[in-house]
Every structure is written in structure tokens, then in C-alpha cells.
Amino acid sequence: PTFLYDDAQLYQPDAIDEGLLRGYYLLRVFQHIFTGPGSAWAGKQRESNHRASNSKIHGMDCCDPNTIAYAASLARFSISGLDTWGWHDGLFDAKKFYYGIIMSFDEDDVWAEETLEWWDS
């Protein structure tokens, strides 16, 4: 899905990992979930007077493939138009999507390291 890719880079079929998991919408969904809605709208993490963010509650100090895959799954569901969550949506298999993202980090060490550094910056 295109929301997984960096908007500033054109998709290249011969280099599908370029810009992968750096999409604007994906990042905003991740921030909304883990650092709070205010950080998603501001585009950066910021403190609020409300409860602690999920990342603080759960002691997260960095991103990992699981949290990125979780955010990507919720991002995809949010644009699907469905009212209820399910593993299957027509031809779309959410479990395959989720685990495919996690497994992509095992396939290319350089890409995985650069991608996780990008998420943690």
C-alpha cells in the first residue's frame, strides 16, 4: 500500500525497499498511538497535561518492527472503510500484512538498521 512509502520518493519497482515504512500517514498513526494525538498533529513529540503517552506507560524508548507493524495494520484498517476489525477483508489478509512487515526487517540488515534509525530520530 502506498501509505507505507515516503511521499517524497517515487515508488521504484526495482527498489521496493526505498522509502518503505516511512510514509507520512503511517508516521502520524504511529505517533497518535504511541506518543499521543497532539504529537501526531504537531509532527513531533510534545508533552501535554493529560495522561502519560503509551510509550511512557509501556517503557518504550525506541521503535521496533512489532510496533511499526502494529501501527501499519491500524493505519490500513483506518482507511479500509470497515466498521469492525478482522484478519480478512476480501482479498486482504491482515495477519500476512502484519507479519510480512516484521519479516521484512530480517531480510535486509542494512535497510532494517537504517529504517529503525529513521523511526528513532
CSV table of C-alpha atoms in Angstrom, one decimal:
chain,number,residue,atom,x,y,z
A,1,PRO,CA,0.0,0.0,0.0
A,2,THR,CA,1.2,3.5,-0.9
A,3,PHE,CA,0.7,4.9,2.6
A,4,LEU,CA,3.7,2.8,3.7
A,5,TYR,CA,6.1,4.8,1.4
A,6,ASP,CA,7.7,8.2,1.8
A,7,ASP,CA,5.7,10.7,-0.1
A,8,ALA,CA,8.8,12.5,-1.3
A,9,GLN,CA,10.2,9.5,-3.1
A,10,LEU,CA,8.7,7.9,-6.2
A,11,TYR,CA,8.0,4.2,-5.9
A,12,GLN,CA,10.5,2.2,-7.9
A,13,PRO,CA,9.5,-1.4,-8.7
A,14,ASP,CA,13.2,-2.5,-8.9
A,15,ALA,CA,14.0,-1.0,-5.5
A,16,ILE,CA,10.8,-1.6,-3.4
A,17,ASP,CA,12.5,-1.0,-0.1
A,18,GLU,CA,13.4,2.6,-0.9
A,19,GLY,CA,11.2,4.8,1.3
A,20,LEU,CA,9.3,1.8,2.6
A,21,LEU,CA,7.8,2.2,6.1
A,22,ARG,CA,8.5,6.0,6.0
A,23,GLY,CA,5.1,7.2,4.9
A,24,TYR,CA,3.6,10.4,6.3
A,25,TYR,CA,0.3,8.8,7.2
A,26,LEU,CA,2.0,5.8,8.8
A,27,LEU,CA,4.2,8.0,10.9
A,28,ARG,CA,1.2,10.1,12.1
A,29,VAL,CA,-0.8,7.0,13.0
A,30,PHE,CA,2.3,5.7,15.0
A,31,GLN,CA,2.6,9.0,16.8
A,32,HIS,CA,-1.1,9.1,17.6
A,33,ILE,CA,-0.9,5.6,19.1
A,34,PHE,CA,2.4,5.8,21.0
A,35,THR,CA,3.1,9.5,21.8
A,36,GLY,CA,-0.4,10.9,21.7
A,37,PRO,CA,-2.8,12.7,19.3
A,38,GLY,CA,-1.2,16.1,19.9
A,39,SER,CA,2.2,14.8,18.7
A,40,ALA,CA,0.7,13.4,15.5
A,41,TRP,CA,-0.9,16.7,14.6
A,42,ALA,CA,2.2,18.7,15.5
A,43,GLY,CA,4.5,16.3,13.7
A,44,LYS,CA,6.7,15.9,16.7
A,45,GLN,CA,6.5,14.6,20.2
A,46,ARG,CA,5.4,17.1,22.8
A,47,GLU,CA,4.3,16.9,26.4
A,48,SER,CA,0.7,17.5,27.4
A,49,ASN,CA,-1.1,18.0,30.7
A,50,HIS,CA,-3.1,14.8,30.1
A,51,ARG,CA,-2.1,11.2,31.0
A,52,ALA,CA,1.3,9.8,30.0
A,53,SER,CA,1.7,8.6,26.5
A,54,ASN,CA,1.5,4.9,25.7
A,55,SER,CA,5.3,4.9,25.0
A,56,LYS,CA,5.9,6.2,28.5
A,57,ILE,CA,3.4,3.8,30.1
A,58,HIS,CA,5.0,0.8,28.5
A,59,GLY,CA,8.6,2.0,28.8
A,60,MET,CA,9.3,2.3,25.1
A,61,ASP,CA,12.5,4.1,24.3
A,62,CYS,CA,12.8,3.1,20.7
A,63,CYS,CA,10.7,1.7,17.8
A,64,ASP,CA,10.9,-2.0,16.8
A,65,PRO,CA,9.4,-3.9,13.9
A,66,ASN,CA,6.4,-5.0,16.0
A,67,THR,CA,5.3,-1.5,16.9
A,68,ILE,CA,5.7,-0.3,13.3
A,69,ALA,CA,3.7,-3.3,12.0
A,70,TYR,CA,1.0,-2.6,14.6
A,71,ALA,CA,0.7,1.0,13.5
A,72,ALA,CA,0.7,0.0,9.8
A,73,SER,CA,-2.1,-2.5,10.5
A,74,LEU,CA,-4.2,0.1,12.3
A,75,ALA,CA,-3.4,2.7,9.6
A,76,ARG,CA,-4.6,0.2,6.9
A,77,PHE,CA,-7.7,-0.6,8.9
A,78,SER,CA,-8.5,3.1,9.4
A,79,ILE,CA,-8.6,3.7,5.6
A,80,SER,CA,-10.4,0.5,4.7
A,81,GLY,CA,-13.9,1.8,5.4
A,82,LEU,CA,-14.7,-1.2,7.5
A,83,ASP,CA,-16.6,-0.9,10.8
A,84,THR,CA,-15.1,-3.8,12.6
A,85,TRP,CA,-11.6,-5.3,12.7
A,86,GLY,CA,-11.0,-8.7,11.2
A,87,TRP,CA,-8.0,-10.7,9.9
A,88,HIS,CA,-9.5,-10.9,6.4
A,89,ASP,CA,-11.0,-8.1,4.3
A,90,GLY,CA,-11.9,-9.5,1.0
A,91,LEU,CA,-8.5,-10.5,-0.5
A,92,PHE,CA,-6.6,-8.6,2.1
A,93,ASP,CA,-5.0,-10.7,4.8
A,94,ALA,CA,-4.1,-8.5,7.9
A,95,LYS,CA,-2.1,-11.3,9.6
A,96,LYS,CA,0.0,-11.8,6.5
A,97,PHE,CA,0.4,-8.0,6.2
A,98,TYR,CA,1.5,-7.6,9.9
A,99,TYR,CA,3.9,-10.5,9.8
A,100,GLY,CA,5.2,-9.5,6.4
A,101,ILE,CA,6.3,-6.2,7.8
A,102,ILE,CA,8.1,-7.8,10.7
A,103,MET,CA,9.8,-10.3,8.5
A,104,SER,CA,11.0,-7.6,6.1
A,105,PHE,CA,13.4,-6.5,8.9
A,106,ASP,CA,15.0,-9.9,8.8
A,107,GLU,CA,15.6,-9.8,5.0
A,108,ASP,CA,18.0,-6.8,4.7
A,109,ASP,CA,20.1,-5.8,7.6
A,110,VAL,CA,21.2,-2.5,6.1
A,111,TRP,CA,17.7,-1.5,5.3
A,112,ALA,CA,16.4,-2.7,8.7
A,113,GLU,CA,19.1,-0.7,10.6
A,114,GLU,CA,18.5,2.5,8.5
A,115,THR,CA,14.7,2.2,8.9
A,116,LEU,CA,14.8,1.7,12.6
A,117,GLU,CA,17.3,4.6,12.9
A,118,TRP,CA,14.8,6.8,10.9
A,119,TRP,CA,12.0,5.9,13.2
A,120,ASP,CA,14.0,6.6,16.3
A,121,SER,CA,15.2,10.0,15.1
